[in-house]
mmCIF file of C-alpha atoms in Angstrom:
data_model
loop_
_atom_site.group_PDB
_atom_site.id
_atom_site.type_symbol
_atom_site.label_atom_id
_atom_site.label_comp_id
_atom_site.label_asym_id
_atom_site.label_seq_id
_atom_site.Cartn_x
_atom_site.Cartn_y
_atom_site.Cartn_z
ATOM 1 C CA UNK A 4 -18.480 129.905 232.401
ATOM 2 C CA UNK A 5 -19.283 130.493 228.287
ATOM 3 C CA UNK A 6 -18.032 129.853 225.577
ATOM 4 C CA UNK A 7 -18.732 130.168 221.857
ATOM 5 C CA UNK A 8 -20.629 127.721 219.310
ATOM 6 C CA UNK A 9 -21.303 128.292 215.414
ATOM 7 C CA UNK A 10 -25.059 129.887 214.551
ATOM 8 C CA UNK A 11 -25.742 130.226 211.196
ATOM 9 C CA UNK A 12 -28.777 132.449 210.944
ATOM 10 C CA UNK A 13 -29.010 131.470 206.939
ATOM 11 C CA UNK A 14 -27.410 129.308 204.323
ATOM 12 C CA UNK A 15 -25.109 131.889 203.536
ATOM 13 C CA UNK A 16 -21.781 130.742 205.276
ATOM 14 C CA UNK A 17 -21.995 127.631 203.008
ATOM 15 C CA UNK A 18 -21.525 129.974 199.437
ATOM 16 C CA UNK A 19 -19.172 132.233 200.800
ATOM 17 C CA UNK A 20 -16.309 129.922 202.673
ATOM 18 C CA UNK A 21 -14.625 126.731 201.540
ATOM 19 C CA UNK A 22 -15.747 125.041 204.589
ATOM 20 C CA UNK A 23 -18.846 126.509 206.465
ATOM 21 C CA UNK A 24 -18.728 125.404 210.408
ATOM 22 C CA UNK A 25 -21.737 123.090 211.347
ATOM 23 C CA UNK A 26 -23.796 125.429 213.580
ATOM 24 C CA UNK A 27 -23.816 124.743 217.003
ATOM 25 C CA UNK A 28 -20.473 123.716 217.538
ATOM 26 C CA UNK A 29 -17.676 124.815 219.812
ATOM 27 C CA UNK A 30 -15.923 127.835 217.857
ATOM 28 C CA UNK A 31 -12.613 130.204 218.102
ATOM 29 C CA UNK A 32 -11.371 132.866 216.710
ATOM 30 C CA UNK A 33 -9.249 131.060 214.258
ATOM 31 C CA UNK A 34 -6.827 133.588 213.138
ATOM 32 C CA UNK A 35 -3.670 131.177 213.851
ATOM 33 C CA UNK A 36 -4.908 129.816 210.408
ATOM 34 C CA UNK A 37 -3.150 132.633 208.645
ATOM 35 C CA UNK A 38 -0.313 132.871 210.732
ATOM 36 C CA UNK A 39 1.969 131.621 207.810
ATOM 37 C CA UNK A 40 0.072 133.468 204.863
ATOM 38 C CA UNK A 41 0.033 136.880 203.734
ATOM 39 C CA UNK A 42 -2.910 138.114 204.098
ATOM 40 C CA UNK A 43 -2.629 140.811 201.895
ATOM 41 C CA UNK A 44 -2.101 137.894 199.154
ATOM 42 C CA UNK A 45 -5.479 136.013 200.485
ATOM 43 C CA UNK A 46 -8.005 135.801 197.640
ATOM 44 C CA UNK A 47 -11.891 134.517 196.981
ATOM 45 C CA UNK A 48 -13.546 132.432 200.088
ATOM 46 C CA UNK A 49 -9.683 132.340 201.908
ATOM 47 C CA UNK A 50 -9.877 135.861 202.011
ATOM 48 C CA UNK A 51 -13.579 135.886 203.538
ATOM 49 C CA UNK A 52 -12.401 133.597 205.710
ATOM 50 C CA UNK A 53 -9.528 135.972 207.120
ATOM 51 C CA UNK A 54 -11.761 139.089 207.473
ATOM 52 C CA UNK A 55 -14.719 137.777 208.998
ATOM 53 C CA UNK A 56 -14.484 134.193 210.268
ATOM 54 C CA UNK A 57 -14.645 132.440 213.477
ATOM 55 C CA UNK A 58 -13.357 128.938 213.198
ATOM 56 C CA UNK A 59 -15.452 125.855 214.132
ATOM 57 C CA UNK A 60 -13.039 123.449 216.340
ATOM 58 C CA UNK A 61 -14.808 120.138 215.147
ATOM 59 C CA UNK A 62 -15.467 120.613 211.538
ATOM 60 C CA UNK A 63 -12.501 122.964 210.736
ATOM 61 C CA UNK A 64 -14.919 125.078 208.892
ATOM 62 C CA UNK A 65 -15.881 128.682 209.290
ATOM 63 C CA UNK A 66 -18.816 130.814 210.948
ATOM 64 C CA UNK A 67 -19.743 134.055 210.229
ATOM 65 C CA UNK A 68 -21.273 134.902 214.146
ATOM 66 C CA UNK A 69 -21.281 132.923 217.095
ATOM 67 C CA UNK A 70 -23.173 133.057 219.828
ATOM 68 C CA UNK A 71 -22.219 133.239 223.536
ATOM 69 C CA UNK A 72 -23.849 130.215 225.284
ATOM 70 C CA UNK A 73 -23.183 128.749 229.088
ATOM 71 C CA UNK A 74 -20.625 126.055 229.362
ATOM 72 C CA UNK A 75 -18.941 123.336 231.933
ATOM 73 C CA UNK A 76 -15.246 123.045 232.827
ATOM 74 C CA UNK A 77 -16.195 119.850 230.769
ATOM 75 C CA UNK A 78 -16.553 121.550 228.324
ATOM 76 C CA UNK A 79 -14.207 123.999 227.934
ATOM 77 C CA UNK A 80 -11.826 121.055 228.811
ATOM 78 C CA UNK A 81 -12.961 118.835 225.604
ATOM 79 C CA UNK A 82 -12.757 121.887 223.437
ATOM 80 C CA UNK A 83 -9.103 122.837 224.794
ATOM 81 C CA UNK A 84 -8.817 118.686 223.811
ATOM 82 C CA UNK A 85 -10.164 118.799 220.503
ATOM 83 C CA UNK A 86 -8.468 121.546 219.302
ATOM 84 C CA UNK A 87 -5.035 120.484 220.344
ATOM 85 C CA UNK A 88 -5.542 117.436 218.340
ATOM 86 C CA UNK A 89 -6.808 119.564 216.051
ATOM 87 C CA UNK A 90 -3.738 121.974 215.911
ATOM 88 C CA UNK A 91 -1.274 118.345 215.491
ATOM 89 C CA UNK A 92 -3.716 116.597 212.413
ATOM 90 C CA UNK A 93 -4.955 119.370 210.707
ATOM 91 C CA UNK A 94 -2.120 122.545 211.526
ATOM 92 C CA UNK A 95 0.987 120.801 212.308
ATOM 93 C CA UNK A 96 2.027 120.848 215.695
ATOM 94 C CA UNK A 97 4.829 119.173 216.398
ATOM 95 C CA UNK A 98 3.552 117.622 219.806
ATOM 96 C CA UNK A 99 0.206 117.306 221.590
ATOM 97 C CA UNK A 100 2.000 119.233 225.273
ATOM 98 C CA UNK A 101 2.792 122.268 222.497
ATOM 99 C CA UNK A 102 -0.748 121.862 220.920
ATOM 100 C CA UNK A 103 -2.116 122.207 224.172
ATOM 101 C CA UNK A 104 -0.765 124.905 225.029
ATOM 102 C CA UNK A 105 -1.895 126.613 222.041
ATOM 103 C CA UNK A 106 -5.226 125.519 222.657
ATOM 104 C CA UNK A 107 -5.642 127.040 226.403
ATOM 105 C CA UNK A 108 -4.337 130.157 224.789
ATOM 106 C CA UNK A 109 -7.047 130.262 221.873
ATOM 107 C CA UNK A 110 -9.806 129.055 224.204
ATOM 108 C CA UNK A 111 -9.126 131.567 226.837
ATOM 109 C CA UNK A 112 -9.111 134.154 224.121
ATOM 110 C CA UNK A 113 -12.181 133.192 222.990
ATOM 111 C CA UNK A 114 -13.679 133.379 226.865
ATOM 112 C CA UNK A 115 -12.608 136.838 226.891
ATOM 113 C CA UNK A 116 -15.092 137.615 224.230
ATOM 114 C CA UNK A 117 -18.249 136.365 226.603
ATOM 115 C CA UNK A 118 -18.362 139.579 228.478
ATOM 116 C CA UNK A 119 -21.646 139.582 227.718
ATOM 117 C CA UNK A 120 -25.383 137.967 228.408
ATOM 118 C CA UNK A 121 -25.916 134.606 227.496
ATOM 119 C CA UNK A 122 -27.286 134.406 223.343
ATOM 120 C CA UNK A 123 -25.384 137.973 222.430
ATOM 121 C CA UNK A 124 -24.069 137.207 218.713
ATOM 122 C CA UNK A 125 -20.568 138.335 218.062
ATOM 123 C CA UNK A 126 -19.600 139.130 214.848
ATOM 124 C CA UNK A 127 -15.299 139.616 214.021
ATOM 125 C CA UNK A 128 -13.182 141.649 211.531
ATOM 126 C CA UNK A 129 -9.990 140.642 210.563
ATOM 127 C CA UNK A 130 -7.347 143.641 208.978
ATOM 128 C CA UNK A 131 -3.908 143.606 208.330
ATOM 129 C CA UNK A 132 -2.110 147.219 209.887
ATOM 130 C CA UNK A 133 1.657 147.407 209.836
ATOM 131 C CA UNK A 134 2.221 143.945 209.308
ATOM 132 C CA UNK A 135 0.047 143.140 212.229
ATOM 133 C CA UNK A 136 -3.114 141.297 212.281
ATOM 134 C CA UNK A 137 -5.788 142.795 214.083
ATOM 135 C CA UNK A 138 -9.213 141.570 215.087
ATOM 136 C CA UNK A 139 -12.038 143.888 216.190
ATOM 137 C CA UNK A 140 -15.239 141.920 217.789
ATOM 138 C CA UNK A 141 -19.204 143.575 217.771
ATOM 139 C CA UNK A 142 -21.746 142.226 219.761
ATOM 140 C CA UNK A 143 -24.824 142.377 217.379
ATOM 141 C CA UNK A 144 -27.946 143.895 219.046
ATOM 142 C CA UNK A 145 -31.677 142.291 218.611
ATOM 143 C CA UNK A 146 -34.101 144.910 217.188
ATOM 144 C CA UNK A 147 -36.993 145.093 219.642
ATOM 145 C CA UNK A 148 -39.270 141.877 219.581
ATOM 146 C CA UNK A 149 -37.223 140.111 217.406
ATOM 147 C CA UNK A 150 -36.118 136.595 217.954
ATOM 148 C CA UNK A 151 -33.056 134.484 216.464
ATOM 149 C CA UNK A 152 -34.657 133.661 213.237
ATOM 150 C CA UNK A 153 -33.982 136.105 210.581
ATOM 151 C CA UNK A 154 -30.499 137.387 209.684
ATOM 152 C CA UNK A 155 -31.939 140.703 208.793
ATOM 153 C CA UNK A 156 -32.847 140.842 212.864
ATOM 154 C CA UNK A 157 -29.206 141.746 213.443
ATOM 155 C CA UNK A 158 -28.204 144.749 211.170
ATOM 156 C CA UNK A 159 -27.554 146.845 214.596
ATOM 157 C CA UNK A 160 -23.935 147.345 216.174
ATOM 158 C CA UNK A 161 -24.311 147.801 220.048
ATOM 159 C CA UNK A 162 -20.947 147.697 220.863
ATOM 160 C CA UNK A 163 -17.477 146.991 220.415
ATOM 161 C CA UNK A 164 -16.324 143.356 222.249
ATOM 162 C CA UNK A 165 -13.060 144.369 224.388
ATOM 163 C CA UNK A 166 -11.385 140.981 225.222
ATOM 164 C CA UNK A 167 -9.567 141.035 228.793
ATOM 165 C CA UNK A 168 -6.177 141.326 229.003
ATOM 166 C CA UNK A 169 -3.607 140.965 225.570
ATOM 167 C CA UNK A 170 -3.504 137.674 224.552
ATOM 168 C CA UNK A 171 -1.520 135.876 222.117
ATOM 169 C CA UNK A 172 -1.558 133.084 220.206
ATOM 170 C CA UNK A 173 1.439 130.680 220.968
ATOM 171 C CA UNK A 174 2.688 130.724 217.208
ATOM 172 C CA UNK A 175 3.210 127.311 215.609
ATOM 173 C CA UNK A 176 5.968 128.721 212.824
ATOM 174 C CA UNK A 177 7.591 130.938 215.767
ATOM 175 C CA UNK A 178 6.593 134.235 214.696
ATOM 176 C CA UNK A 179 4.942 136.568 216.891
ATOM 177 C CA UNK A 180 1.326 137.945 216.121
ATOM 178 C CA UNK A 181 -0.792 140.144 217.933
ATOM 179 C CA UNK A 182 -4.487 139.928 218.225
#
């Protein structure tokens, strides 16, 4: 199994969102965040956040890549936990058995995005087309002998990330989205 945690390559997540997720922690996409905002209307760090963030389940802060890493049904079962309590505290769920569900949904979207070896960096991009949100996902390819260090490392695009199947998010204020 894999999942995705946080990497922060440099120190720029911390200037450009609100919150900055602490790296190596569990991570989703995170676009249920916006669900009840128009993100047409989303301004400064908010709107950075929308177009380009994955969400980090513990901190509640955001990551510009993650990385694909191995992972236990342990773990994927504490991050399904912690982001259902997550979704009651911090999003307003109305009940941990809704949360919950919620939470398999996002984690299993996020699995679909681990097509790929172990330590690929995916990268997301958030739009807004005919009132729709949509999410495209790059896999960002080392340049030859590099290592995980520099930022600059990363500037090639191997490939779109295809997730499997067409998940969606069970909606907390009962509207429909579509990934």
């Amino acid at each position: 199994m894999k999942l995705l945690r946080s990497i922060a390559l440099d120190p720029s997540d911390t200037f450009v969102f609100d919150v900055a997720a602490e790296p190596g922690e569990w991570a989703v996409s995170g676009a249920f965040r916006f669900c009840d905002q128009d993100p047409m209307k989303l301004t400064g760090k908010a709107r950075v956040a929308f177009r380009s963030g994955f969400l980090g389940v513990q901190s509640w802060g955001w990551s510009t890549l993650v990385q694909i890493v191995p992972a236990t049904e342990n773990d994927c079962s504490a991050l399904i936990d912690r982001l259902a309590r997550q979704l009651v505290d911090r999003f307003g769920a109305p009940d941990l058995a809704t949360a919950r569900t919620a939470a398999e949904e996002e984690v299993a979207f996020a699995q679909s995005l681990c097509n790929h070896p172990v330590s690929s960096l995916i990268a997301v991009h958030r739009s807004v087309s005919d009132g729709e949100v949509r999410e495209s996902f790059r896999r960002l390819q080392l340049r030859q002998g590099q290592g995980h260090s520099k930022a600059f490392s990363f500037m090639e695009v191997e490939d779109d990330v295809e997730p499997d199947g067409d998940l969606k998010l069970a909606d907390m204020s009962g509207e429909s989205r579509h990934r």
